[in-house]
Coordinates of C-alpha atoms in Angstrom, one line a residue:
Chain A
X1217 CA 46.1 125.7 -25.7
X1218 CA 49.7 126.7 -25.2
X1219 CA 52.1 125.8 -27.9
X1220 CA 55.8 126.2 -27.4
X1221 CA 57.7 125.8 -30.7
X1222 CA 61.4 125.4 -30.9
X1223 CA 62.2 127.9 -28.1
X1224 CA 65.7 128.5 -27.1
X1225 CA 67.4 130.9 -24.7
X1226 CA 71.1 131.6 -24.4
X1227 CA 72.8 133.6 -21.7
X1228 CA 76.2 134.6 -23.1
X1229 CA 77.7 131.3 -24.0
X1230 CA 75.5 129.0 -22.0
X1231 CA 72.3 127.6 -23.4
X1232 CA 69.6 127.6 -20.7
X1233 CA 66.8 126.3 -22.8
X1234 CA 67.6 124.5 -26.1
X1235 CA 65.0 124.1 -28.8
X1236 CA 62.1 123.1 -26.6
X1237 CA 58.7 122.3 -28.1
X1238 CA 55.7 121.5 -26.0
X1239 CA 51.9 121.5 -26.2
X1240 CA 49.8 122.1 -23.2
X1241 CA 46.0 121.5 -23.5
X1242 CA 43.6 123.7 -21.7
X1243 CA 42.9 122.7 -18.1
X1244 CA 45.9 120.4 -17.7
X1245 CA 48.1 120.3 -14.7
X1246 CA 51.6 119.9 -16.1
X1247 CA 54.7 119.4 -13.9
X1248 CA 58.2 120.3 -15.1
X1249 CA 60.9 118.4 -13.3
X1250 CA 64.6 118.4 -13.6
X1251 CA 67.8 119.3 -11.7
X1252 CA 68.5 122.9 -10.7
X1253 CA 69.9 124.6 -13.8
X1254 CA 68.0 122.4 -16.2
X1255 CA 66.2 125.4 -17.6
X1256 CA 62.8 125.0 -15.9
X1257 CA 62.6 128.6 -14.6
X1258 CA 63.9 130.1 -17.8
X1259 CA 61.3 128.2 -19.8
X1260 CA 58.4 129.4 -17.5
X1261 CA 59.7 132.9 -17.6
X1262 CA 59.8 132.9 -21.4
X1263 CA 56.1 132.1 -21.4
X1264 CA 55.2 135.4 -19.7
X1265 CA 58.2 137.1 -21.3
X1266 CA 60.0 138.0 -18.1
X1267 CA 62.8 136.4 -20.0
X1268 CA 63.0 137.0 -23.8
X1269 CA 63.5 133.9 -25.9
X1270 CA 66.6 134.0 -28.1
X1271 CA 64.7 132.1 -30.8
X1272 CA 61.4 130.1 -31.3
X1273 CA 57.8 130.9 -31.0
X1274 CA 55.2 130.7 -28.2
X1275 CA 51.5 130.7 -29.0
X1276 CA 48.5 130.8 -26.7
X1277 CA 45.0 130.4 -28.1
X1278 CA 46.0 131.9 -31.4
X1279 CA 48.0 134.8 -29.8
X1280 CA 51.6 134.9 -30.8
X1281 CA 53.0 135.6 -27.3
X1282 CA 56.6 136.0 -28.5
X1283 CA 55.5 139.0 -30.7
X1284 CA 53.6 141.0 -28.1
X1285 CA 54.8 144.4 -27.1
X1286 CA 53.8 147.2 -24.8
X1287 CA 50.2 147.1 -23.5
X1288 CA 49.5 143.9 -25.3
X1289 CA 52.4 142.2 -23.5
X1290 CA 51.1 143.6 -20.2
X1291 CA 47.6 142.3 -20.9
X1292 CA 49.1 138.9 -21.6
X1293 CA 51.0 139.0 -18.3
X1294 CA 47.8 139.9 -16.6
X1295 CA 46.3 136.7 -18.0
X1296 CA 49.2 134.4 -17.2
X1297 CA 49.7 134.5 -13.5
X1298 CA 53.0 133.5 -12.0
X1299 CA 53.8 132.0 -8.7
X1300 CA 57.4 132.3 -7.5
X1301 CA 59.6 130.3 -5.3
X1302 CA 60.2 133.3 -3.1
X1303 CA 56.6 134.5 -3.3
X1304 CA 57.6 138.0 -4.7
X1305 CA 55.0 139.8 -2.7
X1306 CA 55.4 143.5 -1.7
X1307 CA 56.7 142.9 1.8
X1308 CA 55.6 146.1 3.4
X1309 CA 52.1 146.2 2.1
X1310 CA 49.3 144.4 3.8
X1311 CA 47.9 141.1 2.6
X1312 CA 44.7 142.6 1.2
X1313 CA 46.5 145.2 -0.8
X1314 CA 48.9 142.6 -2.1
X1315 CA 46.0 140.5 -3.3
X1316 CA 44.3 143.6 -4.9
X1317 CA 47.5 144.2 -6.8
X1318 CA 46.5 141.1 -8.8
X1319 CA 44.2 143.5 -10.7
X1320 CA 46.8 146.1 -11.5
X1321 CA 47.3 144.9 -15.0
X1322 CA 43.7 145.9 -15.8
X1323 CA 43.9 149.4 -14.5
X1324 CA 45.1 152.6 -16.1
X1325 CA 48.3 154.0 -14.6
X1326 CA 46.8 157.1 -13.0
X1327 CA 43.9 155.6 -11.1
X1328 CA 45.9 152.6 -9.9
X1329 CA 48.5 154.9 -8.4
X1330 CA 46.0 155.9 -5.8
X1331 CA 44.8 152.3 -5.2
X1332 CA 41.4 152.9 -6.6
X1333 CA 39.8 149.4 -6.9
X1334 CA 36.1 148.8 -7.6
X1335 CA 33.7 147.3 -5.1
X1336 CA 33.5 144.2 -7.3
X1337 CA 37.2 143.8 -7.1
X1338 CA 37.2 144.2 -3.3
X1339 CA 34.5 141.5 -3.1
X1340 CA 36.6 139.3 -5.2
X1341 CA 39.6 139.8 -2.9
X1342 CA 37.5 138.9 0.1
X1343 CA 36.4 135.7 -1.6
X1344 CA 40.0 134.9 -2.5
X1345 CA 41.1 135.6 1.1
X1346 CA 38.4 133.2 2.3
X1347 CA 39.2 130.5 -0.2
X1348 CA 42.9 130.4 0.8
X1349 CA 42.2 130.6 4.5
X1350 CA 43.8 134.1 4.9
X1351 CA 40.9 136.1 6.4
X1352 CA 42.7 136.5 9.8
X1353 CA 45.8 137.8 8.2
X1354 CA 44.1 140.3 5.8
X1355 CA 45.5 143.5 7.4
X1356 CA 48.9 142.2 8.4
X1357 CA 52.0 143.1 6.4
X1358 CA 53.0 140.4 4.0
X1359 CA 56.5 140.2 5.4
X1360 CA 55.2 139.2 8.8
X1361 CA 53.6 136.0 7.4
X1362 CA 55.1 132.5 7.3
X1363 CA 56.4 131.2 4.0
X1364 CA 53.3 129.0 3.5
X1365 CA 51.0 131.9 4.2
X1366 CA 52.9 134.1 1.8
X1367 CA 52.6 131.6 -0.9
X1368 CA 48.9 131.4 -0.4
X1369 CA 48.7 135.2 -0.6
X1370 CA 50.5 134.8 -3.9
X1371 CA 48.0 132.2 -5.1
X1372 CA 45.1 134.5 -4.0
X1373 CA 46.8 137.3 -6.0
X1374 CA 47.0 135.0 -9.0
X1375 CA 43.3 134.2 -8.6
X1376 CA 42.5 137.9 -8.8
X1377 CA 44.1 138.0 -12.2
X1378 CA 41.4 135.6 -13.4
X1379 CA 44.2 133.9 -15.3
X1380 CA 44.0 131.7 -18.4
X1381 CA 47.1 129.9 -17.2
X1382 CA 49.2 129.8 -14.0
X1383 CA 52.9 129.5 -14.2
X1384 CA 54.3 128.2 -10.9
X1385 CA 58.1 128.3 -10.5
X1386 CA 59.1 126.0 -7.8
X1387 CA 56.1 127.0 -5.6
X1388 CA 57.0 124.7 -2.8
X1389 CA 60.8 124.6 -2.8
X1390 CA 61.0 127.0 0.1
X1391 CA 58.2 125.5 2.2
X1392 CA 58.0 122.8 4.8
X1393 CA 56.1 119.6 3.9
X1394 CA 52.8 120.6 5.6
X1395 CA 52.7 124.0 3.9
X1396 CA 53.9 122.5 0.7
X1397 CA 50.9 120.2 0.7
X1398 CA 48.5 123.1 1.5
X1399 CA 49.9 125.1 -1.4
X1400 CA 49.9 122.2 -3.9
X1401 CA 46.3 121.3 -3.1
X1402 CA 45.3 124.9 -3.4
X1403 CA 46.8 124.9 -6.9
X1404 CA 45.1 121.6 -7.7
X1405 CA 41.8 123.0 -6.5
X1406 CA 42.1 126.0 -8.8
X1407 CA 43.0 123.7 -11.6
X1408 CA 40.0 121.4 -11.0
X1409 CA 37.4 123.9 -10.0
X1410 CA 38.2 126.9 -12.2
X1411 CA 39.6 124.8 -15.1
X1412 CA 42.8 126.9 -15.2
X1413 CA 45.8 125.4 -17.0
X1414 CA 48.7 125.0 -14.6
X1415 CA 52.4 124.7 -15.6
X1416 CA 54.4 124.0 -12.5
X1417 CA 58.1 123.3 -12.0
X1418 CA 58.9 121.1 -9.1
X1419 CA 62.1 119.6 -7.7
X1420 CA 60.5 116.6 -6.0
X1421 CA 59.3 113.6 -7.9
X1422 CA 56.8 112.8 -5.2
X1423 CA 54.9 116.1 -5.7
X1424 CA 55.0 115.8 -9.4
X1425 CA 53.6 112.2 -9.3
X1426 CA 50.9 113.2 -6.9
X1427 CA 49.5 116.4 -8.4
X1428 CA 50.3 116.4 -12.1
X1429 CA 48.3 115.0 -15.1
X1430 CA 51.4 115.2 -17.2
X1431 CA 55.0 115.4 -16.5
X1432 CA 57.8 117.0 -18.6
X1433 CA 61.4 116.2 -17.6
X1434 CA 64.1 118.6 -18.5
X1435 CA 67.9 118.1 -18.5
X1436 CA 70.5 120.6 -19.8
X1437 CA 67.8 122.8 -21.3
X1438 CA 66.2 120.1 -23.3
X1439 CA 63.0 118.1 -22.8
X1440 CA 64.1 114.5 -22.2
X1441 CA 60.8 113.1 -21.0
X1442 CA 57.1 113.7 -21.6
X1443 CA 54.3 111.5 -20.3
X1444 CA 51.9 110.6 -17.5
X1445 CA 53.1 110.0 -14.0
X1446 CA 52.7 106.3 -14.7
X1447 CA 55.2 106.5 -17.6
X1448 CA 57.8 107.9 -15.3
X1449 CA 59.9 104.8 -15.0
X1450 CA 63.2 104.4 -13.1
X1451 CA 65.1 104.7 -16.4
X1452 CA 63.3 107.9 -17.3
X1453 CA 64.0 109.4 -13.8
X1454 CA 67.7 108.4 -14.3
X1455 CA 67.8 110.3 -17.6
X1456 CA 66.2 113.4 -16.1
X1457 CA 68.3 113.6 -13.0
X1458 CA 71.6 112.0 -14.0
X1459 CA 72.2 113.8 -17.2
X1460 CA 75.7 114.4 -18.4
X1461 CA 78.0 116.2 -15.9
X1462 CA 78.0 120.0 -16.2
X1463 CA 80.3 122.5 -14.8
X1464 CA 78.3 124.9 -12.7
X1465 CA 74.7 126.0 -13.2
X1466 CA 73.2 128.4 -15.7
X1467 CA 72.0 130.5 -12.8
X1468 CA 75.5 131.6 -12.1
X1469 CA 75.8 133.4 -15.4
X1470 CA 72.6 135.4 -15.2
X1471 CA 73.1 136.6 -11.6
X1472 CA 73.9 140.3 -12.4
X1473 CA 71.4 141.6 -14.9
X1474 CA 71.1 145.4 -15.5
X1475 CA 67.9 147.3 -15.9
X1476 CA 64.4 146.6 -14.7
X1477 CA 63.5 144.6 -17.7
X1478 CA 66.4 142.2 -17.3
X1479 CA 65.6 138.6 -16.3
X1480 CA 66.1 137.5 -12.8
X1481 CA 68.4 134.6 -12.3
X1482 CA 66.9 131.2 -11.9
X1483 CA 66.9 130.6 -8.2
X1484 CA 68.8 127.5 -7.3
X1485 CA 66.4 125.0 -5.7
X1486 CA 67.1 122.8 -2.8
X1487 CA 68.7 119.5 -3.7
X1488 CA 66.2 116.9 -4.9
Chain B
X818 CA 88.7 121.4 -6.2
X819 CA 88.9 118.5 -3.8
X820 CA 92.1 116.6 -3.4
X821 CA 91.3 113.0 -3.9
X822 CA 94.6 111.6 -2.5
X823 CA 95.3 113.3 0.9
X824 CA 98.9 112.0 1.1
X825 CA 101.4 113.6 3.5
X826 CA 103.5 115.1 0.8
X827 CA 100.6 116.8 -1.0
X828 CA 99.4 118.3 2.4
X829 CA 102.9 119.6 3.1
X830 CA 103.0 121.0 -0.4
X831 CA 99.6 122.7 0.0
X832 CA 100.7 124.2 3.3
X833 CA 103.8 125.6 1.7
X834 CA 101.7 127.2 -1.1
X835 CA 99.3 128.6 1.6
X836 CA 102.2 130.1 3.6
X837 CA 103.7 131.7 0.5
X838 CA 100.4 133.2 -0.5
X839 CA 99.9 134.6 3.1
X840 CA 103.3 136.2 3.0
X841 CA 102.6 137.8 -0.4
X842 CA 99.3 139.1 0.7
X843 CA 100.8 140.6 3.8
X844 CA 103.6 142.2 1.8
X845 CA 101.1 143.7 -0.6
X846 CA 98.9 145.1 2.2
X847 CA 101.9 146.7 3.9
X848 CA 102.9 148.4 0.6
X849 CA 99.4 149.7 0.2
X850 CA 99.3 151.1 3.7
X851 CA 102.7 152.8 3.3
X852 CA 101.6 154.3 0.0
X853 CA 98.3 155.6 1.4
X854 CA 100.0 157.2 4.4
X855 CA 102.5 159.0 2.2
X856 CA 99.7 160.3 0.0
X857 CA 97.8 161.5 3.0
X858 CA 100.7 163.4 4.5
X859 CA 101.6 164.9 1.1
X860 CA 98.0 166.1 0.6
X861 CA 97.9 167.7 4.1
X862 CA 101.1 169.6 3.6
X863 CA 100.2 170.6 0.0
X864 CA 96.8 171.9 0.9
X865 CA 98.1 173.9 3.9
X866 CA 100.7 175.6 1.7
X867 CA 98.3 176.4 -1.1
X868 CA 95.6 177.5 1.3
X869 CA 98.1 179.7 3.3
X870 CA 97.1 177.8 6.4
X871 CA 99.8 178.9 8.8
X872 CA 99.8 178.4 12.6
X873 CA 101.4 181.8 13.0
X874 CA 98.6 183.7 11.3
X875 CA 96.1 181.6 13.3
X876 CA 97.8 182.7 16.6
X877 CA 98.1 186.3 15.6
X878 CA 94.5 186.5 14.4
X879 CA 92.8 184.7 17.2
X880 CA 92.6 187.6 19.6
X881 CA 91.0 189.7 16.9
X882 CA 88.2 187.1 16.7
X883 CA 87.4 187.6 20.4
X884 CA 87.6 191.3 20.0
X885 CA 85.0 191.2 17.2
X886 CA 82.7 189.0 19.1
X887 CA 83.1 191.2 22.2
X888 CA 82.3 194.3 20.2
X889 CA 79.0 192.8 19.0
X890 CA 77.8 192.1 22.5
X891 CA 76.0 195.0 24.2
X892 CA 76.6 196.2 27.7
X893 CA 74.1 194.5 30.0
X894 CA 73.6 195.6 33.6
X895 CA 71.7 193.8 36.3
X896 CA 70.0 196.9 37.4
X897 CA 68.5 197.6 34.0
X898 CA 68.6 194.1 32.5
X899 CA 65.1 194.2 31.0
X900 CA 65.6 197.6 29.4
X901 CA 69.0 196.5 28.1
X902 CA 67.6 193.4 26.5
X903 CA 64.7 195.2 25.0
X904 CA 67.3 197.7 23.6
X905 CA 69.4 194.9 22.2
X906 CA 66.5 193.0 20.6
X907 CA 64.7 196.2 19.6
X908 CA 63.9 194.6 16.2
X909 CA 62.6 191.4 17.6
X910 CA 59.2 191.6 16.0
X911 CA 60.6 192.2 12.5
X912 CA 63.4 189.6 13.0
X913 CA 60.9 186.9 14.1
X914 CA 58.8 187.6 11.0
X915 CA 61.9 187.3 8.8
X916 CA 62.8 184.0 10.6
X917 CA 59.4 182.7 10.0
X918 CA 59.8 183.6 6.3
X919 CA 63.2 181.8 6.3
X920 CA 61.7 178.6 7.8
X921 CA 58.8 178.7 5.3
X922 CA 61.2 179.2 2.5
X923 CA 63.1 176.1 3.5
X924 CA 59.9 174.2 4.0
X925 CA 58.5 175.0 0.5
X926 CA 61.9 174.4 -1.1
X927 CA 62.3 171.1 0.6
X928 CA 58.9 170.0 -0.6
X929 CA 59.4 171.1 -4.2
X930 CA 62.9 169.7 -4.4
X931 CA 61.9 166.4 -2.9
X932 CA 59.0 166.1 -5.3
X933 CA 61.3 166.7 -8.2
X934 CA 63.8 164.2 -6.8
X935 CA 60.9 161.6 -6.5
X936 CA 60.3 162.1 -10.2
X937 CA 63.9 161.8 -11.2
X938 CA 65.2 159.1 -8.8
X939 CA 63.6 156.1 -10.6
X940 CA 65.3 156.9 -13.9
X941 CA 68.5 157.4 -12.1
X942 CA 68.6 153.9 -10.4
X943 CA 70.7 151.4 -12.2
X944 CA 68.3 148.5 -11.3
X945 CA 65.2 150.4 -12.4
X946 CA 66.3 152.6 -15.3
X947 CA 64.3 152.2 -18.5
X948 CA 67.4 152.6 -20.6
X949 CA 71.0 153.8 -20.4
X950 CA 70.1 157.1 -22.0
X951 CA 67.5 158.2 -19.4
X952 CA 69.7 156.9 -16.6
X953 CA 72.6 159.1 -17.5
X954 CA 70.4 162.1 -18.1
X955 CA 68.8 161.7 -14.7
X956 CA 72.1 161.1 -12.9
X957 CA 73.9 164.0 -14.6
X958 CA 71.0 166.4 -14.1
X959 CA 70.9 165.8 -10.4
X960 CA 74.7 166.0 -10.3
X961 CA 74.5 169.4 -12.0
X962 CA 71.8 170.7 -9.6
X963 CA 73.7 169.8 -6.5
X964 CA 77.2 170.9 -7.7
X965 CA 76.2 174.5 -8.5
X966 CA 76.3 176.4 -5.2
X967 CA 72.8 177.4 -4.1
X968 CA 73.9 181.0 -3.7
X969 CA 74.8 181.1 -7.4
X970 CA 71.4 179.8 -8.3
X971 CA 69.9 182.4 -6.1
X972 CA 71.9 185.2 -7.8
X973 CA 70.5 184.0 -11.2
X974 CA 67.0 183.8 -9.9
X975 CA 67.2 187.3 -8.3
X976 CA 68.2 188.6 -11.6
X977 CA 65.3 186.9 -13.3
X978 CA 62.5 187.2 -10.7
X979 CA 63.6 190.1 -8.7
X980 CA 64.6 190.4 -5.0
X981 CA 62.6 188.3 -2.5
X982 CA 62.0 184.8 -1.2
X983 CA 60.8 183.4 -4.6
X984 CA 64.4 183.4 -5.9
X985 CA 65.7 181.8 -2.7
X986 CA 63.0 179.1 -2.7
X987 CA 63.8 178.1 -6.3
X988 CA 67.5 178.1 -5.6
X989 CA 67.2 175.8 -2.6
X990 CA 64.6 173.6 -4.3
X991 CA 66.9 173.0 -7.2
X992 CA 69.8 172.1 -4.9
X993 CA 67.5 169.8 -2.9
X994 CA 66.4 168.1 -6.1
X995 CA 70.0 167.3 -7.0
X996 CA 71.0 166.1 -3.6
X997 CA 67.8 164.1 -2.8
X998 CA 67.7 162.8 -6.4
X999 CA 71.0 161.0 -5.8
X1000 CA 70.1 159.8 -2.3
X1001 CA 66.7 158.5 -3.3
X1002 CA 68.2 156.8 -6.4
X1003 CA 70.8 155.1 -4.2
X1004 CA 68.1 153.9 -1.8
X1005 CA 66.2 152.5 -4.8
X1006 CA 69.3 150.6 -5.8
X1007 CA 69.4 148.7 -2.5
X1008 CA 65.9 147.3 -2.7
X1009 CA 64.8 143.7 -2.9
X1010 CA 64.0 143.2 -6.6
X1011 CA 61.6 140.2 -6.0
X1012 CA 58.5 142.4 -5.6
X1013 CA 59.5 144.2 -8.7
X1014 CA 59.6 141.0 -10.7
X1015 CA 56.3 140.0 -9.1
X1016 CA 54.6 143.2 -10.3
X1017 CA 56.0 142.9 -13.8
X1018 CA 54.6 139.4 -13.9
X1019 CA 51.1 140.9 -13.0
X1020 CA 51.3 143.0 -16.1
X1021 CA 51.9 146.3 -14.3
X1022 CA 53.6 149.1 -16.2
X1023 CA 56.8 150.8 -15.3
X1024 CA 55.1 153.6 -13.3
X1025 CA 52.9 151.2 -11.4
X1026 CA 55.9 149.0 -10.7
X1027 CA 57.7 152.0 -9.2
X1028 CA 54.7 152.9 -7.1
X1029 CA 53.9 149.5 -5.7
X1030 CA 57.1 147.5 -6.1
X1031 CA 59.7 150.1 -5.1
X1032 CA 58.1 152.9 -3.1
X1033 CA 56.8 150.8 -0.2
X1034 CA 60.3 149.6 0.4
X1035 CA 62.0 153.0 0.3
X1036 CA 59.5 155.4 1.9
X1037 CA 61.1 155.4 5.3
X1038 CA 64.5 156.2 3.7
X1039 CA 62.9 159.0 1.7
X1040 CA 61.2 160.4 4.8
X1041 CA 64.5 160.4 6.7
X1042 CA 66.3 162.1 3.8
X1043 CA 63.6 164.8 3.4
X1044 CA 63.8 165.7 7.1
X1045 CA 67.5 165.9 7.0
X1046 CA 67.3 168.1 3.9
X1047 CA 64.9 170.4 5.7
X1048 CA 67.4 170.9 8.5
X1049 CA 70.1 171.8 5.9
X1050 CA 67.7 174.0 4.0
X1051 CA 66.8 176.1 7.0
X1052 CA 70.5 177.0 7.4
X1053 CA 70.8 177.7 3.7
X1054 CA 67.7 179.9 3.7
X1055 CA 69.2 181.9 6.5
X1056 CA 72.0 183.1 4.2
X1057 CA 69.9 183.5 1.1
X1058 CA 69.3 187.1 2.0
X1059 CA 73.0 187.8 1.4
X1060 CA 72.2 188.0 -2.3
X1061 CA 68.7 189.4 -1.8
X1062 CA 66.9 186.1 -2.1
X1063 CA 64.6 186.5 0.9
X1064 CA 64.8 185.5 4.6
X1065 CA 66.7 186.9 7.5
X1066 CA 70.0 186.9 5.7
X1067 CA 69.3 190.4 4.2
X1068 CA 69.0 191.9 7.7
X1069 CA 72.2 190.2 8.9
X1070 CA 74.3 191.2 5.9
X1071 CA 73.0 194.8 6.3
X1072 CA 74.0 194.8 10.0
X1073 CA 77.4 193.4 9.1
X1074 CA 78.1 195.9 6.4
X1075 CA 76.8 198.9 8.3
X1076 CA 78.7 197.8 11.4
X1077 CA 75.6 197.6 13.6
X1078 CA 77.5 195.3 15.9
X1079 CA 74.8 194.7 18.5
X1080 CA 72.3 193.8 15.7
X1081 CA 74.7 191.2 14.4
X1082 CA 74.8 189.3 17.7
X1083 CA 71.1 189.6 18.3
X1084 CA 70.2 188.2 14.8
X1085 CA 72.8 185.5 15.0
X1086 CA 71.5 184.3 18.4
X1087 CA 68.0 184.2 16.9
X1088 CA 69.2 182.2 13.9
X1089 CA 71.2 179.7 16.1
X1090 CA 68.3 179.1 18.4
X1091 CA 65.8 178.6 15.5
X1092 CA 68.1 176.3 13.5
X1093 CA 68.9 174.4 16.7
X1094 CA 65.2 173.9 17.6
X1095 CA 64.5 172.7 14.1
X1096 CA 67.5 170.3 14.1
X1097 CA 66.3 168.8 17.3
X1098 CA 62.7 168.5 16.1
X1099 CA 63.7 166.8 12.8
X1100 CA 66.2 164.5 14.5
X1101 CA 63.4 163.4 16.9
X1102 CA 61.1 162.8 14.0
X1103 CA 63.7 160.9 12.1
X1104 CA 64.6 158.7 15.0
X1105 CA 60.9 158.0 15.7
X1106 CA 60.5 156.9 12.0
X1107 CA 63.6 154.7 12.0
X1108 CA 62.9 153.4 15.5
X1109 CA 59.4 152.4 14.5
X1110 CA 60.7 150.7 11.4
X1111 CA 63.3 148.6 13.1
X1112 CA 61.0 147.6 16.0
X1113 CA 58.3 146.2 13.7

């Protein structure tokens, strides 16, 4: 079970996430909706600590995620797979290698530098390729694939992590409707068949209603709605999307981080 | 800001503001250009005066240049061309050996220097550096190694390790480390950071992230820089012998000092041909690399 307790994140003067508390039961498919800049990406990135919370606590199955450091933190990241809006594959490596990189968190530095993977891992990769319908593209460079294919590679890579939870940050915002459906149903299948908890930010209500067990609505860094898709009334939608007027998005302020540990800006999504 | 009432007077007003801003901008640009031009001319005159660069000395000295070159050239006769050439290049065997040594020195130095640069460059990239401290250390170190002239390094190493190619190799390798360290680091700074974020999210460590998130993106750039550095290093290795640090330079400086005029021209011709061939070869390779990248 994931427990987020009073978590906040400030970027300079702007508050991206303000005192958010959430509980996510094992095996749930939770959608996070809200306008661009509402704090969805920042919240997801605090769970795997790509972004450090300014305050608050995150717990997962008794582990205090917010306290982890060094190899413990890497081990946690290896367990909490992330799917990105822009896929974040290594463009010049082939699909198979990209998928095998899902295991990198479980290898020592030296052997992994020479891409030593076990036979079991290779068999796993082939299975993942097959499951996501990527067999034919296995030896192509990731950058030559369409967006939908790349996102499926990212999902296959996430599967290789044998994750306890999948954090999906706008996984379909850059895809056309057909590919979006393929990707969402792949995520749904992983959720159903493998029982993996999924936390997924979405910018369309329709996708959230269709795939999620539970929906969390965010506006201005706060949770303003929590419930089942059926609870999502017109009034609730109004509150999520028509929140008070804001000048600019949080994403503008975090656009120029320094250092490799710095957070990446929340990518502005297409208008809902 | 959108103007909500597009009345005629506001439009005229906006136009006036726009025109004024245009005029101001143009004025400022003109000033900048004039200032830049003035500075340029002043620098030219100043450096010519300080460097004693006078056209008169140039005109007076030029004929001597031709004279020197002429003196280094042997007398060749059609009737005995073969024998004349053999006489001119009497040391061909030895010189070719030394040229091979020169090229091998450059090769090894490029390899060592580039490996060093590979280790340093990630620390010296602003977007990848672990912390400010190691970033500055990496940057300043590679700066130091490329600012000290390689002949100075060679002198120091000759003192330490004795005469011979080892000193030359080390000197060139250090210089290559400095130069390539900077170039590699700058290539790293231009990468797409999305794969890096993706790898961090997989739980990969810093070294693994550099290996799989950064290196696949920059390897073609690295390869191109390494080949270019090899071209430069062959030329440098050819003069390392001036300070006794191996290669053909020793033979050349001896010929110059002992006034063996015909040896000078023979050795120079061999060096020019070798360097030229290597330049052409490296350029072909580099273009092949770049061409393949852009076509794919």
